[in-house]
Short mmCIF file of C-alpha atoms in Angstrom, two decimals:
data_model
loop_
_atom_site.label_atom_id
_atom_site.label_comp_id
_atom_site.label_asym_id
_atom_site.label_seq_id
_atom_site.Cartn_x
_atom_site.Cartn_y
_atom_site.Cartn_z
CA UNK A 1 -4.28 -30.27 1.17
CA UNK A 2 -8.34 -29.67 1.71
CA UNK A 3 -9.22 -31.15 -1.15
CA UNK A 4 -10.33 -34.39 -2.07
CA UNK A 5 -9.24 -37.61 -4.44
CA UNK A 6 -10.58 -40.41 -5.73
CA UNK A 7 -6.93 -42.39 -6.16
CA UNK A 8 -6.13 -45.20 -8.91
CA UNK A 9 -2.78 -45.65 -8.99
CA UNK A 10 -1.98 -41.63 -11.02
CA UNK A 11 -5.26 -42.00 -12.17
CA UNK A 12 -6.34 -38.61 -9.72
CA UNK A 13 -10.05 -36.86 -9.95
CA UNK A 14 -10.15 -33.95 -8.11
CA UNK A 15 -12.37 -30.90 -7.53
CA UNK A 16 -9.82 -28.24 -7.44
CA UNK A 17 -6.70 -27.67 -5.96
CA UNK A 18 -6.73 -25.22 -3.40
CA UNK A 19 -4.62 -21.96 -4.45
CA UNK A 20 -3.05 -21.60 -0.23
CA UNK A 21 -1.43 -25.75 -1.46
CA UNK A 22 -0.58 -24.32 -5.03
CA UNK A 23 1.15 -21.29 -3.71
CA UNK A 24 3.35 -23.34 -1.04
CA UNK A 25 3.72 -25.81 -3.83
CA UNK A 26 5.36 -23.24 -6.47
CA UNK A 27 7.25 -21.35 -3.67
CA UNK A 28 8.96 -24.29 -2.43
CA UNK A 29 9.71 -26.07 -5.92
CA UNK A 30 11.47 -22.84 -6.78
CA UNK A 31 13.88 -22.46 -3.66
CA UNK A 32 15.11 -25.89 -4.42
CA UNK A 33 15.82 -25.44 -7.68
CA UNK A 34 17.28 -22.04 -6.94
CA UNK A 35 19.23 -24.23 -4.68
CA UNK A 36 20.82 -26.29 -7.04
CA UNK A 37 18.78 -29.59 -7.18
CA UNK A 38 17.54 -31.23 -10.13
CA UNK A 39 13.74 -31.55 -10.75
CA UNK A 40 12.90 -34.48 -9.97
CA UNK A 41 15.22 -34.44 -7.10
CA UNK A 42 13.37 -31.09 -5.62
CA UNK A 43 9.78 -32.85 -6.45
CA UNK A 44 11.14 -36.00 -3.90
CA UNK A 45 12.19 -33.99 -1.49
CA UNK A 46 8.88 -31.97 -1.06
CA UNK A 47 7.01 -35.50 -1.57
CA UNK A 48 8.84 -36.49 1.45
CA UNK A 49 7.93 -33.92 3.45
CA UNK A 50 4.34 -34.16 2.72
CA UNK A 51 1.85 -35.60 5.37
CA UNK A 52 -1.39 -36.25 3.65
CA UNK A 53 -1.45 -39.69 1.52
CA UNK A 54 -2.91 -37.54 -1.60
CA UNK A 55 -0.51 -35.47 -1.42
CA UNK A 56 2.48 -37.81 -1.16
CA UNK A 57 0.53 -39.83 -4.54
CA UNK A 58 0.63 -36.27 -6.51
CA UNK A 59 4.20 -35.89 -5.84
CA UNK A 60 5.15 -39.36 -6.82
CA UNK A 61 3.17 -39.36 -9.89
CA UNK A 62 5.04 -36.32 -11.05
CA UNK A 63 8.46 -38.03 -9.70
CA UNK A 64 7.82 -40.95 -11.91
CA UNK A 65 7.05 -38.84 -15.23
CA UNK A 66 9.94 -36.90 -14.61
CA UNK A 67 12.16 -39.83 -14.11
CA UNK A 68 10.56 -40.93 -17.54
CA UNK A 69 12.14 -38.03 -19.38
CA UNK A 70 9.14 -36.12 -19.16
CA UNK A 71 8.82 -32.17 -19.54
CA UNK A 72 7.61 -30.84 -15.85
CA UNK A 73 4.59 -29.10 -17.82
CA UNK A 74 4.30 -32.30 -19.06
CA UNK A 75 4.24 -34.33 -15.76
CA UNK A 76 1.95 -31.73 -14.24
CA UNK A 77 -0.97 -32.31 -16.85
CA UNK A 78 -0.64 -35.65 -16.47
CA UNK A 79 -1.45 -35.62 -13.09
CA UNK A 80 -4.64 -33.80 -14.06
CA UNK A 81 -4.94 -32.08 -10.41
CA UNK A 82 -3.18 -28.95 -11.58
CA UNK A 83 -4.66 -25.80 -13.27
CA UNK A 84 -4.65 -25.28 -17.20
CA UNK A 85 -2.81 -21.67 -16.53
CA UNK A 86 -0.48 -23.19 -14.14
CA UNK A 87 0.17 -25.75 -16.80
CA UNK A 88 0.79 -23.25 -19.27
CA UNK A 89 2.52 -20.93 -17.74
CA UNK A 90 5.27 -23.71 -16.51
CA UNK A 91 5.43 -24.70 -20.13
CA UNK A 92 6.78 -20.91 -21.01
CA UNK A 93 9.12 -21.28 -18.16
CA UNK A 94 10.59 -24.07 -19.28
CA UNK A 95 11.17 -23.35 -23.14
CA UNK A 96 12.43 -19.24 -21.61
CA UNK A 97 14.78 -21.17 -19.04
CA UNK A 98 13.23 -18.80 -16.53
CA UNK A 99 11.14 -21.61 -15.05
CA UNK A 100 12.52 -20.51 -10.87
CA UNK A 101 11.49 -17.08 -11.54
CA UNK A 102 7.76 -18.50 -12.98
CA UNK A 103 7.17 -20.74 -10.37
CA UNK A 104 8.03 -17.37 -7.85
CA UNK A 105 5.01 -15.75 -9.87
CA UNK A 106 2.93 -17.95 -9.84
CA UNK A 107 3.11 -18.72 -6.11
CA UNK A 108 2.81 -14.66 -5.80
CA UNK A 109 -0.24 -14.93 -7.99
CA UNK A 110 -2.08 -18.36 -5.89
CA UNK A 111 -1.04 -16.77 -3.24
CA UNK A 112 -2.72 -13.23 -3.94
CA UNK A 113 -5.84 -15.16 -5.12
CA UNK A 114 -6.10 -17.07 -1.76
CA UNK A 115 -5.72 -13.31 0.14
CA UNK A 116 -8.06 -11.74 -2.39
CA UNK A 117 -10.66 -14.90 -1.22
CA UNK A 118 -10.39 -14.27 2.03
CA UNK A 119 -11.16 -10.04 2.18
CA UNK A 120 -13.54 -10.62 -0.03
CA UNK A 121 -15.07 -13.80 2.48
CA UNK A 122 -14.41 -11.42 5.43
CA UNK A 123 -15.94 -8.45 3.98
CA UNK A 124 -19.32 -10.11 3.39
CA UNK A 125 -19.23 -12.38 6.98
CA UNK A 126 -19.38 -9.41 8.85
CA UNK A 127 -21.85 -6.95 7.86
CA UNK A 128 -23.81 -10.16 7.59
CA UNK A 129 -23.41 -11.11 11.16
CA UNK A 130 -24.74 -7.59 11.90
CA UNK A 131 -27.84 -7.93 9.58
CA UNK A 132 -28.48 -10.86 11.73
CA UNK A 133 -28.14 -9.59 15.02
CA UNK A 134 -30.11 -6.59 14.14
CA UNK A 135 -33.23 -8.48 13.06
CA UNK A 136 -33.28 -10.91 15.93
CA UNK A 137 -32.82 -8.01 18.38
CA UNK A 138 -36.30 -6.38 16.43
CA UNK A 139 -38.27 -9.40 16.43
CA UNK A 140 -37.53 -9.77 20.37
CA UNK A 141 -38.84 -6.38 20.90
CA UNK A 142 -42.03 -6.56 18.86
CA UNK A 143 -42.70 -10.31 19.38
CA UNK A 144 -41.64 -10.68 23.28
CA UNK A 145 -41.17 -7.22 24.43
CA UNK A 146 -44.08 -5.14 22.97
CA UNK A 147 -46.51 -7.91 24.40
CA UNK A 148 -45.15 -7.00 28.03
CA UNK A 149 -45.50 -3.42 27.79
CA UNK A 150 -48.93 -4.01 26.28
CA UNK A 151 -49.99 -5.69 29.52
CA UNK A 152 -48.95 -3.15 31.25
CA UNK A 153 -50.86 -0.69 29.44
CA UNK A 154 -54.05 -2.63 30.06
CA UNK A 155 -53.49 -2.31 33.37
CA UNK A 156 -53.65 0.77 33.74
CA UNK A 157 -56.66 1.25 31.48
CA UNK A 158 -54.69 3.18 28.49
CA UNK A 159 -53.10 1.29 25.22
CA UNK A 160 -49.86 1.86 23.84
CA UNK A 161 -48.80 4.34 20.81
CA UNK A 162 -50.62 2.99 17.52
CA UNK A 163 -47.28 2.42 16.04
CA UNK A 164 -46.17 0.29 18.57
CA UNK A 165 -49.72 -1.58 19.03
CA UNK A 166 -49.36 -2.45 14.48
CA UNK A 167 -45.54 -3.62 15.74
CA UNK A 168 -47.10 -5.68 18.18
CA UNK A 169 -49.88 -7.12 15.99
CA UNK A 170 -47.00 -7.23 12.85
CA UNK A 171 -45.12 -9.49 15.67
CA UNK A 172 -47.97 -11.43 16.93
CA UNK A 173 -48.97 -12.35 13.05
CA UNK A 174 -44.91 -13.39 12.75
CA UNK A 175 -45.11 -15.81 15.61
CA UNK A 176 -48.52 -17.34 13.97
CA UNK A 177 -46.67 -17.57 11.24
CA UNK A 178 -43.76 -18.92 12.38
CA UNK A 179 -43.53 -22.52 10.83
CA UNK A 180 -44.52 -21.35 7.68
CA UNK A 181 -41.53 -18.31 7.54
CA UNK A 182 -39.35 -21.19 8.86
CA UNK A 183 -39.94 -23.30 5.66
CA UNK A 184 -39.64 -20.43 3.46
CA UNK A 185 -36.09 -19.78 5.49
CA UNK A 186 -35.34 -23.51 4.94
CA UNK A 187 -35.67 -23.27 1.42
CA UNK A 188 -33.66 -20.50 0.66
CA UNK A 189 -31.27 -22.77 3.18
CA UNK A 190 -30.97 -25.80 0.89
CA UNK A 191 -31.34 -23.50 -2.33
CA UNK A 192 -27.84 -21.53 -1.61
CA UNK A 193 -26.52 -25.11 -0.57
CA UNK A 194 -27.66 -26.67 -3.69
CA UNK A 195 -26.03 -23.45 -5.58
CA UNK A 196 -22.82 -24.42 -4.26
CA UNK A 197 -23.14 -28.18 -4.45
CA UNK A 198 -23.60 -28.29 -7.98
CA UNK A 199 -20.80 -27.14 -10.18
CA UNK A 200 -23.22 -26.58 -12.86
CA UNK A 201 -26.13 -23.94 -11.37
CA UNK A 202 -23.33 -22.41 -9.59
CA UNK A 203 -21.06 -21.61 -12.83
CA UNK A 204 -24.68 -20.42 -14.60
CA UNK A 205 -25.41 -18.02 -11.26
CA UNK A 206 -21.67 -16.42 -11.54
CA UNK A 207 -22.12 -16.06 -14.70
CA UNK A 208 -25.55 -14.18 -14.54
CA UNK A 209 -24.21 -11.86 -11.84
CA UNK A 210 -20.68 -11.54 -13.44
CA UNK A 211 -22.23 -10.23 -16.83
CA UNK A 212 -24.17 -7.68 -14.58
CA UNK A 213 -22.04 -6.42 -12.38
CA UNK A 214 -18.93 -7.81 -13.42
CA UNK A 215 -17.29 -4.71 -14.46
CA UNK A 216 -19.13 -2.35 -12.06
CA UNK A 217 -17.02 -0.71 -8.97
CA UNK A 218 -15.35 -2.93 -6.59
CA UNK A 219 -16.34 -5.98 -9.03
CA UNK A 220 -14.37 -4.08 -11.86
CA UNK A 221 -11.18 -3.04 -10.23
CA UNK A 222 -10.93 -6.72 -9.11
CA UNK A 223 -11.04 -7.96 -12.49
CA UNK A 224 -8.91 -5.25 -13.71
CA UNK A 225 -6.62 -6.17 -10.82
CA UNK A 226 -6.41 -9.94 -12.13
CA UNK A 227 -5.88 -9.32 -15.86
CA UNK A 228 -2.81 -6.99 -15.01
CA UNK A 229 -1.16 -9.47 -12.06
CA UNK A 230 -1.90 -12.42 -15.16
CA UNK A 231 -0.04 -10.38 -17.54
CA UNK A 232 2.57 -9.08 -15.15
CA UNK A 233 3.22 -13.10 -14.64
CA UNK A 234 3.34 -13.84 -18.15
CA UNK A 235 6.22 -11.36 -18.70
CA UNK A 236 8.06 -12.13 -15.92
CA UNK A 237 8.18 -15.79 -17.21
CA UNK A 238 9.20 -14.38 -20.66
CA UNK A 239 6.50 -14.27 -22.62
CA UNK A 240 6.30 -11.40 -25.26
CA UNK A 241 2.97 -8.43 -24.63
CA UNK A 242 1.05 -10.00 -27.34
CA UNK A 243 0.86 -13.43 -25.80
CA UNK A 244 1.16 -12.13 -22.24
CA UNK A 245 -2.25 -9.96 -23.46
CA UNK A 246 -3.72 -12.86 -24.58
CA UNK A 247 -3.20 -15.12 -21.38
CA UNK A 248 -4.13 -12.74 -19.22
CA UNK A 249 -7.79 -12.47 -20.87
CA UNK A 250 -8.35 -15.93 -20.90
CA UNK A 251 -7.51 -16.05 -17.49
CA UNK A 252 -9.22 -13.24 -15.57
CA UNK A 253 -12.20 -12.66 -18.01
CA UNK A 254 -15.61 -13.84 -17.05
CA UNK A 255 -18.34 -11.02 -17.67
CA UNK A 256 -19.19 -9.71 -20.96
CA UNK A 257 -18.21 -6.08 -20.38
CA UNK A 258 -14.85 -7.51 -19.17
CA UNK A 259 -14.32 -9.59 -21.89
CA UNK A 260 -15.09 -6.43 -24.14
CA UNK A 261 -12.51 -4.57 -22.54
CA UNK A 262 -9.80 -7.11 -23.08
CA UNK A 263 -10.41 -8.03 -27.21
CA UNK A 264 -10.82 -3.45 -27.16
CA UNK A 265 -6.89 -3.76 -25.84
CA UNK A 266 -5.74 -6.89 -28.21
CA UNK A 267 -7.52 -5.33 -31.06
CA UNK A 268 -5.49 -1.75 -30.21
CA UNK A 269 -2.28 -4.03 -29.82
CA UNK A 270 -2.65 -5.43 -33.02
CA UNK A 271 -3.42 -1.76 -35.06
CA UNK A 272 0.04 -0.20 -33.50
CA UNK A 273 -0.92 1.11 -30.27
CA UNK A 274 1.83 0.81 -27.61
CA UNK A 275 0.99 -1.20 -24.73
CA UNK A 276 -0.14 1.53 -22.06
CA UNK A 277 -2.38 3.53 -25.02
CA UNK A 278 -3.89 0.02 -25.28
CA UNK A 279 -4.65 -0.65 -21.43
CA UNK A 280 -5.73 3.09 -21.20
CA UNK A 281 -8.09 3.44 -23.94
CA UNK A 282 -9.80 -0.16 -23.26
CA UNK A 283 -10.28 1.00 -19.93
CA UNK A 284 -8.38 -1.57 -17.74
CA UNK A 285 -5.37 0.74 -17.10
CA UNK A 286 -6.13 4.44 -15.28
CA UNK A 287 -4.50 7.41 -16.67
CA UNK A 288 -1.63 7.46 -14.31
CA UNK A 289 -0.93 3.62 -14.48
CA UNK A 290 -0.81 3.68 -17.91
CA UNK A 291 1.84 6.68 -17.58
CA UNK A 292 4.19 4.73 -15.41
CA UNK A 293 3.94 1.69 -17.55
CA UNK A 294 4.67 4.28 -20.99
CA UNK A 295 7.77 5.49 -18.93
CA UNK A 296 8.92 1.80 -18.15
CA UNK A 297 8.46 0.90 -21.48
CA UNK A 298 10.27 3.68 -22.78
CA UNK A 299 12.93 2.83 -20.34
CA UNK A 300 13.26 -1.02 -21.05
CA UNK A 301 11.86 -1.96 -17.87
CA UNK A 302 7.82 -2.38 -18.89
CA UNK A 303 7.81 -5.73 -16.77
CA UNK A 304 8.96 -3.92 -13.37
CA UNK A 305 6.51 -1.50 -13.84
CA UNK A 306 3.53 -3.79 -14.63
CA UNK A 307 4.85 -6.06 -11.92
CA UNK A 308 4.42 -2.15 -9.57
CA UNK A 309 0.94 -1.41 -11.09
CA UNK A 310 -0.26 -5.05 -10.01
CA UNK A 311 1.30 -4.66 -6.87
CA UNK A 312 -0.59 -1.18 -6.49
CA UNK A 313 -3.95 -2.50 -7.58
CA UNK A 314 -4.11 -5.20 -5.41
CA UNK A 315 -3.68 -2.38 -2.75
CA UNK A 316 -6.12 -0.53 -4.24
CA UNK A 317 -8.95 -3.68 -4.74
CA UNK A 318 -8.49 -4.05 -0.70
CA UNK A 319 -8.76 -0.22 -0.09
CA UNK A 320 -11.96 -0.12 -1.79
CA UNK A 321 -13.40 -3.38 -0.34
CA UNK A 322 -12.48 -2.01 3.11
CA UNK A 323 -14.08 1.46 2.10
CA UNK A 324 -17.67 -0.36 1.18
CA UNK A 325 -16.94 -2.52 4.11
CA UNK A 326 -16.38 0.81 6.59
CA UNK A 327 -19.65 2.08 5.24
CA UNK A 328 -21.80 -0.74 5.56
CA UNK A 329 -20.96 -1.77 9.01
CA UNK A 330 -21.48 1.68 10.67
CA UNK A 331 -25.15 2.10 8.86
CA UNK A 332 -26.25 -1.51 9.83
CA UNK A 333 -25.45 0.07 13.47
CA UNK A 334 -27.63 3.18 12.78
CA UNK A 335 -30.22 2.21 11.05
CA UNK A 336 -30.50 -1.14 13.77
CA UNK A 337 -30.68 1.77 16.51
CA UNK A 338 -32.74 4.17 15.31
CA UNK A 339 -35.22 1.36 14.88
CA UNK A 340 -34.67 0.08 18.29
CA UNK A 341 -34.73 3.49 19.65
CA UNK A 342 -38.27 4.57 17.53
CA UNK A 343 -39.95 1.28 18.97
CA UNK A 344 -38.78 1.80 22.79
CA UNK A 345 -39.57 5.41 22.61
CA UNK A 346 -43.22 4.56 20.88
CA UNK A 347 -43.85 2.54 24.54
CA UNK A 348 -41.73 4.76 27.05
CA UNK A 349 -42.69 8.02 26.12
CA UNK A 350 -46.38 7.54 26.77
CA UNK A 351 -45.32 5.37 29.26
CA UNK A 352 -43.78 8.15 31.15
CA UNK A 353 -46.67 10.39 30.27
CA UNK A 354 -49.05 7.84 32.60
CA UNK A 355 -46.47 8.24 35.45
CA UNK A 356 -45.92 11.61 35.14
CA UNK A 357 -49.88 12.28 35.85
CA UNK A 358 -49.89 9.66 38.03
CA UNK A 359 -47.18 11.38 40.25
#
């Protein structure tokens, strides 16, 4: 389950729940009870099937509560390893009687979290790697190969291009000061580790760059993206707009503008706007989203078309990652050799010069 437990009896502390387990969780819970089995019967069965211990303990703590006459929403807090919106939204399920079809979205919605995760992972590993490569490549030429060609230059009674002799002398300073830069790398090392060590400087750092950029390009159509597949979820499991509105903002805000946008949509709810004037004029919604969702609404359908606008943005939150991504990767490559190529042409074309005389 990747995660990890301190175990006392059902007394369970855990970090978080991983949404790839929570997804596989929901999905199978609701093709057994689609099936026909009972609760506490389709919570066994998956118990059963489990391998880690941890897991197996989660699975009979909430097979116990059940068998207690518990509420599944009920057994699931109890267990205190499960999300608040999970939680919730099981709670709806229950009192709607559409409980198969919430667990469904929900796994759709861990699911789409855990994908989300790993583009976004993806999209920053690689240009990344590339910044890497590029700078280690540079500080070979000026710190090993510069020095060679400079010999060679000597030797022949001439010195290289001036550029090339201040890259030389930039890389001889950068091997002086080599432990020192390797400290300073160190720190920054055990800085981002202690950022993600500690739950508390790493909430206050998302924070900070959520309030600045949360609501900015990329960063904004992903939030966007996660308030409409939260409120497409709430509806499906039967809640009305208002609350679905409501859940969704507690759930996928974060940055100030964001959170802006969302009470600028309940406060348009709440003066008589329909639900598509509300998402377009607070700015979550694009003009033709909020069209399809006025023509579902007018046709009785507004939950298959918000379920087909989350569906789209999602597509649209990886399109625009993979644009930025498509863009970044190609001018790391340029810019990595038009520097190589400046600092092999400062050495070769005089270079060639000598043996061009020479000859």
């Amino acid at each position: 389950m990747y995660c990890i437990f301190v175990l006392w009896g059902c007394d369970m502390k855990v970090k978080v729940l991983n949404n790839t387990y929570l997804s596989m969780f929901c999905s199978e819970l609701a093709m057994l009870l689609d099936a026909g089995l009972s609760l506490s019967d389709s919570v066994q069965v998956i118990g059963e099937d489990e391998h880690s211990k941890e897991a197996k303990t989660i699975m009979s703590c909430l097979y116990d509560s059940l068998m207690l006459g518990n509420q599944f929403a009920t057994a699931l807090k109890e267990a205190s390893v499960f999300p608040k919106y999970m939680v919730h939204m099981v709670e709806v399920g229950e009192k709607t009687g559409r409980l198969v079809q919430t667990l469904t979205a929900l796994s759709e919605y861990y699911d789409r979290q855990t994908r989300l995760s790993v583009t976004i992972k993806n999209s920053v590993l690689y240009p990344a790697i590339l910044l890497i490569l590029m700078i280690v490549v540079v500080l070979i030429l000026i710190v090993q190969v510069l020095p060679i060609f400079n010999d060679i230059f000597g030797r022949m009674g001439t010195q290289m291009d001036p550029f090339a002799i201040r890259l030389m002398q930039f890389g001889g300073w950068l091997g002086n000061a080599a432990i020192g830069i390797a400290l300073v790398f160190s720190a920054i090392f055990i800085t981002i580790l202690i950022l993600f060590a500690v739950p508390a400087i790493r909430k206050w750092v998302t924070q900070v760059f959520t309030n600045k950029w949360g609501n900015r390009g990329v960063f904004g159509k992903i939030a966007s993206s996660r308030f409409i597949f939260a409120m497409s979820l709430g509806m499906a499991s039967g809640l009305d707009i208002a609350e679905s509105v409501n859940i969704a903002s507690a759930v996928s805000g974060g940055s100030k503008a964001v959170d802006a946008m969302h009470k600028k949509c309940v406060a348009l709810l709440e003066s008589g706007k329909t639900l598509s004037e509300s998402l377009s004029e607070s700015g979550i919604l694009s003009k033709q989203d909020s069209k399809m969702l006025s023509v579902g609404s007018v046709s009785g359908k507004a939950d298959i078309a918000i379920a087909e606008i989350a569906r789209r943005s999602d597509v649209d939150v990886r399109d625009s990652i993979d644009r930025v991504v498509s863009r970044i990767e190609p001018t790391l490559v340029i810019l990595s050799s038009v520097i190589v190529g400046v600092i092999l042409l400062s050495v070769m074309l005089p270079l060639m010069g000598i043996m061009t005389s020479l000859g």
